[in-house]
PDB file of C-alpha atoms in Angstrom:
ATOM      1  CA  MET A  21       2.129  -8.061  -1.894  1.00  0.00           C
ATOM      2  CA  THR A  22       0.414  -4.989  -3.127  1.00  0.00           C
ATOM      3  CA  ASN A  23      -3.612  -3.534  -2.525  1.00  0.00           C
ATOM      4  CA  GLU A  24      -4.322  -4.601  -5.886  1.00  0.00           C
ATOM      5  CA  ALA A  25      -6.897  -7.332  -6.455  1.00  0.00           C
ATOM      6  CA  VAL A  26      -6.190  -9.976  -9.521  1.00  0.00           C
ATOM      7  CA  LEU A  27      -8.937 -12.134  -8.224  1.00  0.00           C
ATOM      8  CA  GLU A  28     -12.280 -11.362  -6.799  1.00  0.00           C
ATOM      9  CA  VAL A  29     -14.811 -13.736  -5.703  1.00  0.00           C
ATOM     10  CA  LYS A  30     -18.401 -12.660  -4.701  1.00  0.00           C
ATOM     11  CA  GLY A  31     -21.472 -14.662  -3.393  1.00  0.00           C
ATOM     12  CA  LEU A  32     -19.799 -17.897  -4.596  1.00  0.00           C
ATOM     13  CA  SER A  33     -22.181 -21.287  -4.626  1.00  0.00           C
ATOM     14  CA  LYS A  34     -21.926 -24.410  -6.102  1.00  0.00           C
ATOM     15  CA  VAL A  35     -25.068 -26.833  -5.869  1.00  0.00           C
ATOM     16  CA  PHE A  36     -24.633 -30.360  -7.203  1.00  0.00           C
ATOM     17  CA  GLU A  37     -27.856 -32.158  -8.013  1.00  0.00           C
ATOM     18  CA  SER A  38     -27.996 -35.795  -7.599  1.00  0.00           C
ATOM     19  CA  GLY A  39     -30.637 -38.589  -8.102  1.00  0.00           C
ATOM     20  CA  GLY A  40     -32.530 -39.554 -10.915  1.00  0.00           C
ATOM     21  CA  PHE A  41     -34.522 -42.603 -12.327  1.00  0.00           C
ATOM     22  CA  LEU A  42     -35.522 -44.588  -9.593  1.00  0.00           C
ATOM     23  CA  LYS A  43     -33.634 -42.817  -7.004  1.00  0.00           C
ATOM     24  CA  ALA A  44     -34.675 -39.695  -4.952  1.00  0.00           C
ATOM     25  CA  SER A  45     -33.315 -36.288  -5.969  1.00  0.00           C
ATOM     26  CA  TYR A  46     -31.234 -34.567  -3.325  1.00  0.00           C
ATOM     27  CA  SER A  47     -29.239 -31.266  -3.588  1.00  0.00           C
ATOM     28  CA  VAL A  48     -25.454 -31.291  -2.256  1.00  0.00           C
ATOM     29  CA  LYS A  49     -24.381 -27.397  -1.518  1.00  0.00           C
ATOM     30  CA  ALA A  50     -20.944 -27.759  -1.641  1.00  0.00           C
ATOM     31  CA  VAL A  51     -20.085 -23.879  -1.524  1.00  0.00           C
ATOM     32  CA  GLN A  52     -22.173 -21.493  -0.251  1.00  0.00           C
ATOM     33  CA  GLU A  53     -21.807 -17.745  -0.557  1.00  0.00           C
ATOM     34  CA  VAL A  54     -18.175 -17.724  -0.499  1.00  0.00           C
ATOM     35  CA  SER A  55     -16.346 -14.077  -0.997  1.00  0.00           C
ATOM     36  CA  PHE A  56     -12.508 -13.226  -0.925  1.00  0.00           C
ATOM     37  CA  GLU A  57     -10.002 -11.157  -2.952  1.00  0.00           C
ATOM     38  CA  LEU A  58      -6.466 -12.366  -3.668  1.00  0.00           C
ATOM     39  CA  PHE A  59      -4.056  -9.229  -3.874  1.00  0.00           C
ATOM     40  CA  LYS A  60      -1.311  -9.112  -6.133  1.00  0.00           C
ATOM     41  CA  GLY A  61       2.033 -11.074  -4.775  1.00  0.00           C
ATOM     42  CA  GLU A  62      -0.138 -12.710  -1.786  1.00  0.00           C
ATOM     43  CA  THR A  63      -0.455 -16.276  -1.069  1.00  0.00           C
ATOM     44  CA  LEU A  64      -3.821 -17.061   0.288  1.00  0.00           C
ATOM     45  CA  GLY A  65      -4.821 -20.082   2.063  1.00  0.00           C
ATOM     46  CA  VAL A  66      -8.243 -22.259   1.984  1.00  0.00           C
ATOM     47  CA  VAL A  67      -8.199 -24.562   5.027  1.00  0.00           C
ATOM     48  CA  GLY A  68     -10.733 -26.996   6.242  1.00  0.00           C
ATOM     49  CA  GLU A  69     -11.388 -30.981   6.868  1.00  0.00           C
ATOM     50  CA  SER A  70     -12.046 -32.770   3.682  1.00  0.00           C
ATOM     51  CA  GLY A  71     -15.628 -32.518   2.612  1.00  0.00           C
ATOM     52  CA  CYS A  72     -15.845 -28.818   3.730  1.00  0.00           C
ATOM     53  CA  GLY A  73     -15.743 -27.534  -0.291  1.00  0.00           C
ATOM     54  CA  LYS A  74     -12.118 -26.263  -0.763  1.00  0.00           C
ATOM     55  CA  SER A  75     -11.470 -28.206  -3.915  1.00  0.00           C
ATOM     56  CA  THR A  76     -14.935 -27.433  -5.258  1.00  0.00           C
ATOM     57  CA  LEU A  77     -14.125 -23.784  -5.028  1.00  0.00           C
ATOM     58  CA  ALA A  78     -10.996 -24.225  -6.693  1.00  0.00           C
ATOM     59  CA  ARG A  79     -12.194 -25.681  -9.313  1.00  0.00           C
ATOM     60  CA  CYS A  80     -15.006 -23.100  -9.900  1.00  0.00           C
ATOM     61  CA  VAL A  81     -12.341 -20.626  -9.797  1.00  0.00           C
ATOM     62  CA  LEU A  82     -10.442 -22.336 -12.734  1.00  0.00           C
ATOM     63  CA  ASN A  83     -13.593 -23.074 -14.505  1.00  0.00           C
ATOM     64  CA  LEU A  84     -13.473 -26.648 -14.145  1.00  0.00           C
ATOM     65  CA  VAL A  85     -16.967 -26.586 -12.425  1.00  0.00           C
ATOM     66  CA  GLU A  86     -19.692 -24.246 -13.338  1.00  0.00           C
ATOM     67  CA  PRO A  87     -20.880 -22.185 -10.550  1.00  0.00           C
ATOM     68  CA  THR A  88     -24.453 -22.235  -9.494  1.00  0.00           C
ATOM     69  CA  SER A  89     -24.330 -18.634  -8.573  1.00  0.00           C
ATOM     70  CA  GLY A  90     -22.046 -15.585  -7.786  1.00  0.00           C
ATOM     71  CA  GLU A  91     -19.276 -13.823  -9.500  1.00  0.00           C
ATOM     72  CA  ILE A  92     -15.703 -14.643 -10.498  1.00  0.00           C
ATOM     73  CA  ARG A  93     -13.644 -11.598 -11.474  1.00  0.00           C
ATOM     74  CA  LEU A  94      -9.996 -11.856 -12.849  1.00  0.00           C
ATOM     75  CA  ASP A  95      -8.134  -8.638 -13.424  1.00  0.00           C
ATOM     76  CA  GLY A  96     -11.411  -7.037 -13.202  1.00  0.00           C
ATOM     77  CA  ASN A  97     -13.035  -9.419 -15.980  1.00  0.00           C
ATOM     78  CA  LEU A  98     -16.414 -10.895 -15.076  1.00  0.00           C
ATOM     79  CA  LEU A  99     -15.470 -14.469 -16.205  1.00  0.00           C
ATOM     80  CA  ALA A 100     -19.121 -15.511 -16.809  1.00  0.00           C
ATOM     81  CA  GLU A 101     -19.344 -12.591 -19.653  1.00  0.00           C
ATOM     82  CA  GLN A 102     -16.208 -13.998 -21.702  1.00  0.00           C
ATOM     83  CA  SER A 103     -16.482 -15.692 -24.743  1.00  0.00           C
ATOM     84  CA  LYS A 104     -14.591 -18.784 -25.187  1.00  0.00           C
ATOM     85  CA  LYS A 105     -12.000 -16.941 -27.083  1.00  0.00           C
ATOM     86  CA  GLU A 106     -11.643 -14.257 -24.492  1.00  0.00           C
ATOM     87  CA  TRP A 107     -11.831 -17.218 -21.689  1.00  0.00           C
ATOM     88  CA  ARG A 108      -8.875 -18.750 -23.768  1.00  0.00           C
ATOM     89  CA  ASN A 109      -6.831 -16.149 -23.376  1.00  0.00           C
ATOM     90  CA  LEU A 110      -7.200 -15.269 -19.616  1.00  0.00           C
ATOM     91  CA  ARG A 111      -6.760 -19.085 -19.113  1.00  0.00           C
ATOM     92  CA  THR A 112      -3.011 -18.725 -19.576  1.00  0.00           C
ATOM     93  CA  ARG A 113      -3.284 -16.206 -16.686  1.00  0.00           C
ATOM     94  CA  LEU A 114      -4.657 -18.682 -14.343  1.00  0.00           C
ATOM     95  CA  GLN A 115      -2.842 -21.993 -13.786  1.00  0.00           C
ATOM     96  CA  VAL A 116      -3.077 -25.001 -11.092  1.00  0.00           C
ATOM     97  CA  ILE A 117      -0.958 -27.602  -9.126  1.00  0.00           C
ATOM     98  CA  PHE A 118      -2.828 -30.906  -8.477  1.00  0.00           C
ATOM     99  CA  GLN A 119      -2.371 -32.535  -5.649  1.00  0.00           C
ATOM    100  CA  ASP A 120      -1.365 -35.880  -7.131  1.00  0.00           C
ATOM    101  CA  PRO A 121       1.127 -35.183 -10.060  1.00  0.00           C
ATOM    102  CA  PHE A 122       0.926 -38.741 -10.974  1.00  0.00           C
ATOM    103  CA  SER A 123      -2.295 -38.867 -12.301  1.00  0.00           C
ATOM    104  CA  SER A 124      -2.342 -35.385 -13.664  1.00  0.00           C
ATOM    105  CA  LEU A 125       0.790 -36.054 -16.129  1.00  0.00           C
ATOM    106  CA  ASN A 126       0.341 -37.972 -18.942  1.00  0.00           C
ATOM    107  CA  PRO A 127       2.356 -41.639 -18.580  1.00  0.00           C
ATOM    108  CA  LYS A 128       2.856 -41.898 -22.349  1.00  0.00           C
ATOM    109  CA  ARG A 129       4.390 -38.558 -23.177  1.00  0.00           C
ATOM    110  CA  LYS A 130       7.594 -37.523 -22.258  1.00  0.00           C
ATOM    111  CA  ILE A 131       8.182 -34.610 -19.680  1.00  0.00           C
ATOM    112  CA  GLY A 132       9.429 -31.939 -22.935  1.00  0.00           C
ATOM    113  CA  GLN A 133       6.175 -33.062 -24.782  1.00  0.00           C
ATOM    114  CA  THR A 134       4.088 -32.315 -21.917  1.00  0.00           C
ATOM    115  CA  LEU A 135       5.621 -28.879 -20.904  1.00  0.00           C
ATOM    116  CA  ALA A 136       5.643 -28.078 -24.643  1.00  0.00           C
ATOM    117  CA  GLU A 137       1.798 -28.436 -25.399  1.00  0.00           C
ATOM    118  CA  PRO A 138       0.588 -25.423 -23.691  1.00  0.00           C
ATOM    119  CA  LEU A 139       2.963 -23.170 -25.867  1.00  0.00           C
ATOM    120  CA  LYS A 140       2.005 -25.330 -29.012  1.00  0.00           C
ATOM    121  CA  VAL A 141      -1.767 -24.520 -28.323  1.00  0.00           C
ATOM    122  CA  HIS A 142      -1.682 -21.079 -27.124  1.00  0.00           C
ATOM    123  CA  GLU A 143       1.356 -19.646 -29.130  1.00  0.00           C
ATOM    124  CA  GLY A 144       1.684 -22.124 -32.014  1.00  0.00           C
ATOM    125  CA  LYS A 145       5.387 -22.545 -31.261  1.00  0.00           C
ATOM    126  CA  SER A 146       7.028 -26.383 -32.469  1.00  0.00           C
ATOM    127  CA  TYR A 147       9.121 -28.103 -29.403  1.00  0.00           C
ATOM    128  CA  ASP A 148      12.359 -27.161 -31.029  1.00  0.00           C
ATOM    129  CA  GLU A 149      11.718 -23.906 -30.584  1.00  0.00           C
ATOM    130  CA  VAL A 150      10.596 -23.846 -26.967  1.00  0.00           C
ATOM    131  CA  ARG A 151      13.209 -26.260 -25.754  1.00  0.00           C
ATOM    132  CA  PRO A 152      16.037 -23.941 -24.549  1.00  0.00           C
ATOM    133  CA  SER A 153      13.506 -21.860 -22.383  1.00  0.00           C
ATOM    134  CA  LEU A 154      12.253 -25.394 -20.991  1.00  0.00           C
ATOM    135  CA  GLU A 155      15.545 -26.395 -20.177  1.00  0.00           C
ATOM    136  CA  LYS A 156      16.059 -23.224 -18.431  1.00  0.00           C
ATOM    137  CA  LEU A 157      12.607 -23.970 -16.662  1.00  0.00           C
ATOM    138  CA  MET A 158      13.635 -27.516 -15.526  1.00  0.00           C
ATOM    139  CA  GLN A 159      16.615 -25.855 -13.688  1.00  0.00           C
ATOM    140  CA  GLU A 160      14.335 -23.343 -12.070  1.00  0.00           C
ATOM    141  CA  VAL A 161      12.361 -26.446 -10.294  1.00  0.00           C
ATOM    142  CA  GLY A 162      15.790 -28.229  -9.409  1.00  0.00           C
ATOM    143  CA  LEU A 163      15.781 -30.834 -12.214  1.00  0.00           C
ATOM    144  CA  PRO A 164      18.181 -31.710 -14.845  1.00  0.00           C
ATOM    145  CA  ARG A 165      17.960 -30.608 -18.499  1.00  0.00           C
ATOM    146  CA  SER A 166      18.031 -34.359 -19.072  1.00  0.00           C
ATOM    147  CA  ALA A 167      14.637 -34.860 -17.406  1.00  0.00           C
ATOM    148  CA  LEU A 168      12.686 -33.343 -20.343  1.00  0.00           C
ATOM    149  CA  ASP A 169      13.404 -36.776 -22.245  1.00  0.00           C
ATOM    150  CA  LYS A 170      12.195 -39.137 -19.681  1.00  0.00           C
ATOM    151  CA  TYR A 171       8.836 -40.478 -18.692  1.00  0.00           C
ATOM    152  CA  PRO A 172       6.502 -39.761 -15.460  1.00  0.00           C
ATOM    153  CA  HIS A 173       7.266 -43.255 -13.862  1.00  0.00           C
ATOM    154  CA  GLU A 174      10.868 -42.329 -14.098  1.00  0.00           C
ATOM    155  CA  PHE A 175      10.597 -39.824 -11.639  1.00  0.00           C
ATOM    156  CA  SER A 176       9.781 -39.669  -7.583  1.00  0.00           C
ATOM    157  CA  GLY A 177       6.576 -37.871  -6.186  1.00  0.00           C
ATOM    158  CA  GLY A 178       8.563 -34.805  -5.102  1.00  0.00           C
ATOM    159  CA  GLN A 179      10.133 -34.973  -8.502  1.00  0.00           C
ATOM    160  CA  ARG A 180       6.892 -35.332 -10.354  1.00  0.00           C
ATOM    161  CA  GLN A 181       5.380 -32.286  -8.335  1.00  0.00           C
ATOM    162  CA  ARG A 182       8.394 -30.061  -9.339  1.00  0.00           C
ATOM    163  CA  ILE A 183       7.281 -31.108 -13.156  1.00  0.00           C
ATOM    164  CA  ALA A 184       3.595 -30.305 -12.240  1.00  0.00           C
ATOM    165  CA  ILE A 185       5.185 -26.883 -11.043  1.00  0.00           C
ATOM    166  CA  ALA A 186       7.108 -26.340 -13.910  1.00  0.00           C
ATOM    167  CA  ARG A 187       3.973 -27.040 -16.085  1.00  0.00           C
ATOM    168  CA  ALA A 188       2.028 -24.578 -14.503  1.00  0.00           C
ATOM    169  CA  LEU A 189       4.493 -21.903 -14.819  1.00  0.00           C
ATOM    170  CA  VAL A 190       5.226 -22.594 -18.544  1.00  0.00           C
ATOM    171  CA  LEU A 191       2.414 -19.992 -19.847  1.00  0.00           C
ATOM    172  CA  GLU A 192       3.819 -17.050 -17.267  1.00  0.00           C
ATOM    173  CA  PRO A 193       0.834 -16.988 -15.521  1.00  0.00           C
ATOM    174  CA  GLU A 194      -0.333 -14.201 -12.793  1.00  0.00           C
ATOM    175  CA  ILE A 195      -2.203 -16.815 -10.497  1.00  0.00           C
ATOM    176  CA  ILE A 196      -1.555 -20.442  -9.305  1.00  0.00           C
ATOM    177  CA  VAL A 197      -3.898 -22.514  -7.619  1.00  0.00           C
ATOM    178  CA  ALA A 198      -2.376 -24.964  -5.713  1.00  0.00           C
ATOM    179  CA  ASP A 199      -4.955 -27.740  -4.726  1.00  0.00           C
ATOM    180  CA  GLU A 200      -3.358 -29.897  -1.949  1.00  0.00           C
ATOM    181  CA  SER A 201       0.093 -29.651  -3.672  1.00  0.00           C
ATOM    182  CA  VAL A 202       2.322 -30.598  -1.131  1.00  0.00           C
ATOM    183  CA  SER A 203      -0.046 -33.126   1.028  1.00  0.00           C
ATOM    184  CA  ALA A 204       0.929 -36.337  -0.804  1.00  0.00           C
ATOM    185  CA  LEU A 205       4.553 -35.529  -0.073  1.00  0.00           C
ATOM    186  CA  ASP A 206       6.964 -36.496   2.677  1.00  0.00           C
ATOM    187  CA  VAL A 207       7.309 -33.811   5.158  1.00  0.00           C
ATOM    188  CA  SER A 208      11.089 -33.285   4.311  1.00  0.00           C
ATOM    189  CA  VAL A 209      10.256 -33.065   0.534  1.00  0.00           C
ATOM    190  CA  GLN A 210       7.054 -30.571   1.629  1.00  0.00           C
ATOM    191  CA  ALA A 211       9.549 -28.157   3.084  1.00  0.00           C
ATOM    192  CA  GLN A 212      11.842 -28.176   0.036  1.00  0.00           C
ATOM    193  CA  ILE A 213       8.840 -27.580  -2.308  1.00  0.00           C
ATOM    194  CA  LEU A 214       7.047 -25.033  -0.399  1.00  0.00           C
ATOM    195  CA  GLU A 215      10.776 -23.361  -0.263  1.00  0.00           C
ATOM    196  CA  MET A 216      11.070 -23.407  -4.109  1.00  0.00           C
ATOM    197  CA  LEU A 217       7.527 -22.250  -4.504  1.00  0.00           C
ATOM    198  CA  GLY A 218       8.106 -19.079  -2.196  1.00  0.00           C
ATOM    199  CA  LYS A 219      11.126 -18.363  -4.463  1.00  0.00           C
ATOM    200  CA  LEU A 220       9.325 -18.898  -7.954  1.00  0.00           C
ATOM    201  CA  LYS A 221       6.442 -16.807  -6.494  1.00  0.00           C
ATOM    202  CA  ASP A 222       8.976 -13.284  -5.962  1.00  0.00           C
ATOM    203  CA  GLU A 223      10.925 -14.155  -9.093  1.00  0.00           C
ATOM    204  CA  HIS A 224       7.518 -14.830 -11.385  1.00  0.00           C
ATOM    205  CA  HIS A 225       5.639 -12.073  -9.333  1.00  0.00           C
ATOM    206  CA  LEU A 226       2.791 -14.935  -8.801  1.00  0.00           C
ATOM    207  CA  SER A 227      -0.364 -14.880  -6.510  1.00  0.00           C
ATOM    208  CA  TYR A 228      -0.978 -18.010  -5.167  1.00  0.00           C
ATOM    209  CA  LEU A 229      -4.589 -19.583  -4.021  1.00  0.00           C
ATOM    210  CA  PHE A 230      -3.179 -22.357  -1.889  1.00  0.00           C
ATOM    211  CA  ILE A 231      -5.755 -25.107  -0.933  1.00  0.00           C
ATOM    212  CA  THR A 232      -4.437 -27.269   1.964  1.00  0.00           C
ATOM    213  CA  HIS A 233      -5.897 -29.156   5.172  1.00  0.00           C
ATOM    214  CA  ASP A 234      -2.518 -28.337   7.060  1.00  0.00           C
ATOM    215  CA  LEU A 235      -2.251 -25.558   9.599  1.00  0.00           C
ATOM    216  CA  GLY A 236       1.313 -26.009   9.725  1.00  0.00           C
ATOM    217  CA  VAL A 237       1.719 -25.314   6.193  1.00  0.00           C
ATOM    218  CA  VAL A 238      -0.554 -22.356   6.336  1.00  0.00           C
ATOM    219  CA  ARG A 239       1.123 -20.786   9.331  1.00  0.00           C
ATOM    220  CA  ASN A 240       4.456 -20.967   7.341  1.00  0.00           C
ATOM    221  CA  PHE A 241       3.526 -20.092   3.757  1.00  0.00           C
ATOM    222  CA  CYS A 242       0.480 -18.398   3.699  1.00  0.00           C
ATOM    223  CA  ASP A 243      -0.217 -14.404   4.345  1.00  0.00           C
ATOM    224  CA  ARG A 244      -3.879 -14.892   4.750  1.00  0.00           C
ATOM    225  CA  THR A 245      -6.242 -17.512   5.133  1.00  0.00           C
ATOM    226  CA  LEU A 246     -10.045 -18.638   4.716  1.00  0.00           C
ATOM    227  CA  VAL A 247     -11.371 -21.413   7.264  1.00  0.00           C
ATOM    228  CA  MET A 248     -14.114 -23.197   5.437  1.00  0.00           C
ATOM    229  CA  TYR A 249     -16.651 -25.554   7.128  1.00  0.00           C
ATOM    230  CA  LEU A 250     -19.395 -27.095   5.247  1.00  0.00           C
ATOM    231  CA  GLY A 251     -19.078 -24.891   2.359  1.00  0.00           C
ATOM    232  CA  ARG A 252     -18.796 -21.484   4.083  1.00  0.00           C
ATOM    233  CA  VAL A 253     -16.467 -19.282   5.049  1.00  0.00           C
ATOM    234  CA  VAL A 254     -16.651 -19.166   8.894  1.00  0.00           C
ATOM    235  CA  GLU A 255     -13.454 -17.062   9.773  1.00  0.00           C
ATOM    236  CA  ALA A 256     -10.619 -15.308   7.326  1.00  0.00           C
ATOM    237  CA  GLY A 257      -7.811 -12.953   8.245  1.00  0.00           C
ATOM    238  CA  PRO A 258      -4.094 -12.804   8.436  1.00  0.00           C
ATOM    239  CA  VAL A 259      -2.685 -16.116   9.625  1.00  0.00           C
ATOM    240  CA  ASP A 260      -0.437 -15.428  12.368  1.00  0.00           C
ATOM    241  CA  ALA A 261      -3.525 -12.892  14.046  1.00  0.00           C
ATOM    242  CA  LEU A 262      -6.080 -16.117  13.134  1.00  0.00           C
ATOM    243  CA  LEU A 263      -3.785 -18.756  14.573  1.00  0.00           C
ATOM    244  CA  ASP A 264      -2.650 -16.936  17.429  1.00  0.00           C
ATOM    245  CA  ASN A 265      -6.031 -15.796  18.322  1.00  0.00           C
ATOM    246  CA  PRO A 266      -8.619 -17.852  16.629  1.00  0.00           C
ATOM    247  CA  LEU A 267     -12.224 -15.969  16.890  1.00  0.00           C
ATOM    248  CA  HIS A 268     -14.528 -18.888  15.404  1.00  0.00           C
ATOM    249  CA  PRO A 269     -14.886 -22.170  17.833  1.00  0.00           C
ATOM    250  CA  TYR A 270     -13.896 -24.472  14.691  1.00  0.00           C
ATOM    251  CA  THR A 271     -10.833 -22.399  13.758  1.00  0.00           C
ATOM    252  CA  ARG A 272      -9.585 -23.260  17.607  1.00  0.00           C
ATOM    253  CA  SER A 273     -10.385 -26.347  17.142  1.00  0.00           C
ATOM    254  CA  LEU A 274      -8.162 -26.898  14.037  1.00  0.00           C
ATOM    255  CA  ARG A 275      -5.465 -25.420  15.502  1.00  0.00           C
ATOM    256  CA  ASP A 276      -5.577 -27.271  18.553  1.00  0.00           C
ATOM    257  CA  ALA A 277      -5.909 -30.356  16.903  1.00  0.00           C
ATOM    258  CA  ALA A 278      -2.848 -29.884  14.971  1.00  0.00           C
ATOM    259  CA  PRO A 279       0.518 -32.029  16.256  1.00  0.00           C
ATOM    260  CA  VAL A 280       2.428 -30.158  18.630  1.00  0.00           C
ATOM    261  CA  PRO A 281       5.642 -31.148  19.899  1.00  0.00           C
ATOM    262  CA  ASP A 282       5.070 -31.363  23.906  1.00  0.00           C
ATOM    263  CA  VAL A 283       2.398 -33.662  24.165  1.00  0.00           C
ATOM    264  CA  SER A 284       1.730 -32.321  27.648  1.00  0.00           C
ATOM    265  CA  ALA A 285       0.221 -29.254  26.111  1.00  0.00           C
ATOM    266  CA  ARG A 286      -2.665 -31.063  24.763  1.00  0.00           C
ATOM    267  CA  GLN A 287      -4.088 -31.115  28.284  1.00  0.00           C
ATOM    268  CA  SER A 288      -5.627 -27.552  27.746  1.00  0.00           C
ATOM    269  CA  LEU A 289      -6.308 -28.120  24.616  1.00  0.00           C
ATOM    270  CA  GLU A 290      -9.958 -28.145  22.780  1.00  0.00           C
ATOM    271  CA  MET A 291     -10.037 -31.456  20.612  1.00  0.00           C
ATOM    272  CA  LEU A 292     -12.374 -31.519  17.570  1.00  0.00           C
ATOM    273  CA  GLU A 293     -14.851 -34.161  18.078  1.00  0.00           C
ATOM    274  CA  GLY A 294     -17.284 -35.646  15.905  1.00  0.00           C
ATOM    275  CA  GLU A 295     -17.832 -35.901  12.021  1.00  0.00           C
ATOM    276  CA  ILE A 296     -18.486 -33.159   9.651  1.00  0.00           C
ATOM    277  CA  PRO A 297     -22.005 -33.289   8.346  1.00  0.00           C
ATOM    278  CA  SER A 298     -23.333 -34.613   5.109  1.00  0.00           C
ATOM    279  CA  PRO A 299     -23.568 -31.130   2.826  1.00  0.00           C
ATOM    280  CA  ALA A 300     -26.850 -33.240   1.363  1.00  0.00           C
ATOM    281  CA  ASN A 301     -28.322 -32.810   4.633  1.00  0.00           C
ATOM    282  CA  PRO A 302     -26.753 -29.739   6.812  1.00  0.00           C
ATOM    283  CA  PRO A 303     -27.616 -29.077  10.349  1.00  0.00           C
ATOM    284  CA  SER A 304     -30.090 -26.077  10.689  1.00  0.00           C
ATOM    285  CA  GLY A 305     -28.709 -22.915  12.046  1.00  0.00           C
ATOM    286  CA  CYS A 306     -24.642 -22.616  11.978  1.00  0.00           C
ATOM    287  CA  PRO A 307     -23.738 -25.789  10.625  1.00  0.00           C
ATOM    288  CA  PHE A 308     -20.773 -26.515  13.207  1.00  0.00           C
ATOM    289  CA  HIS A 309     -23.138 -26.463  16.333  1.00  0.00           C
ATOM    290  CA  PRO A 310     -23.617 -30.195  16.848  1.00  0.00           C
ATOM    291  CA  ARG A 311     -19.652 -30.283  17.480  1.00  0.00           C
ATOM    292  CA  CYS A 312     -19.361 -26.844  19.108  1.00  0.00           C
ATOM    293  CA  LYS A 313     -19.088 -26.794  22.752  1.00  0.00           C
ATOM    294  CA  SER A 314     -19.622 -23.117  23.082  1.00  0.00           C
ATOM    295  CA  ALA A 315     -23.253 -23.726  21.183  1.00  0.00           C
ATOM    296  CA  THR A 316     -26.223 -22.166  22.762  1.00  0.00           C
ATOM    297  CA  ASP A 317     -29.925 -22.274  21.508  1.00  0.00           C
ATOM    298  CA  ILE A 318     -29.496 -19.636  18.981  1.00  0.00           C
ATOM    299  CA  CYS A 319     -26.895 -21.688  17.182  1.00  0.00           C
ATOM    300  CA  SER A 320     -29.168 -24.564  16.351  1.00  0.00           C
ATOM    301  CA  ILE A 321     -31.664 -22.081  14.700  1.00  0.00           C
ATOM    302  CA  GLU A 322     -30.066 -19.348  13.039  1.00  0.00           C
ATOM    303  CA  PHE A 323     -27.073 -19.057  10.754  1.00  0.00           C
ATOM    304  CA  PRO A 324     -24.694 -16.387  12.205  1.00  0.00           C
ATOM    305  CA  LYS A 325     -24.112 -13.126  10.293  1.00  0.00           C
ATOM    306  CA  THR A 326     -20.580 -12.476   9.185  1.00  0.00           C
ATOM    307  CA  VAL A 327     -19.119  -9.552  11.495  1.00  0.00           C
ATOM    308  CA  GLU A 328     -16.095  -7.442  10.294  1.00  0.00           C
ATOM    309  CA  ARG A 329     -13.363  -6.536  12.902  1.00  0.00           C
ATOM    310  CA  GLY A 330     -10.618  -4.709  11.193  1.00  0.00           C
ATOM    311  CA  ASP A 331      -9.047  -7.129   8.578  1.00  0.00           C
ATOM    312  CA  ARG A 332     -10.625 -10.114  10.127  1.00  0.00           C
ATOM    313  CA  SER A 333     -13.953 -11.336   9.960  1.00  0.00           C
ATOM    314  CA  TYR A 334     -15.991 -14.595  11.394  1.00  0.00           C
ATOM    315  CA  ALA A 335     -19.737 -15.910  11.309  1.00  0.00           C
ATOM    316  CA  CYS A 336     -20.339 -17.135  15.145  1.00  0.00           C
ATOM    317  CA  HIS A 337     -22.979 -16.448  17.552  1.00  0.00           C
ATOM    318  CA  ASN A 338     -20.195 -17.057  20.377  1.00  0.00           C
ATOM    319  CA  PRO A 339     -17.013 -16.111  19.290  1.00  0.00           C
ATOM    320  CA  ASN A 340     -13.913 -16.335  21.385  1.00  0.00           C
ATOM    321  CA  GLU A 341     -12.703 -13.365  22.746  1.00  0.00           C
TER     322      GLU A 341
END
């Protein structure tokens, strides 16, 4: 990992407007004022419960969803200022691995055809031209060359995810956004896929933006992490320091809610209670205060400012010390 930022996000927000004819309109603030940098060779985790805005953040970065406000820069290039042609060239440097590989692979096309399509679109190459490189790529992700001549339904879930990873690598990107890419897999298969992703990162000089809800995966795979709650980043920092000594009560609750081998150890842990509020009707002040055991009067009135402490940051009136 270097100090060179390949992806910069500043003040990113996404608001979805709902309602219409015969229905009351309302706004859903899915992502609010999110800022971070992804450095070359780094794996940056984004963690939080379902509904906290992780996937919307990923889709904004990928330009699959247009942000309401904020800036996204790829290697210093402001994406909002790029023409369609320029963005098309930049897209080759930014690829994605989705959660469900079966729904993201065309069931009517052989794997070889699917993997060759980006090279045809961006480089004008025929299938025969790219077949040798695709066979090599299959071997890199742990599949036989014959996999190119089969259909998605002929593979297991773990094998399909390997194919999805190969597709993300076809155009030799700099950044891969992995959106819950191992959450649908068995634990043993997860470990294999994560080990392979780590190896591929070194071999292809990749940077990962890794979206997950699993703190175990974060601890073992990521360098730094952002903790999101109701669209906002509430804490960020190096993984080991953040999980060993969480400053925000939400981070502490997430850590304590993770499975532990010793059941008796749970007696002293803080369990996370309640449901995440609706982003269409968020609480006043700090959005976590209705579920927070450390909340005081100011927490329900004023949203806390982000405090920088060395290489860590948090947004909390009453941090864990």
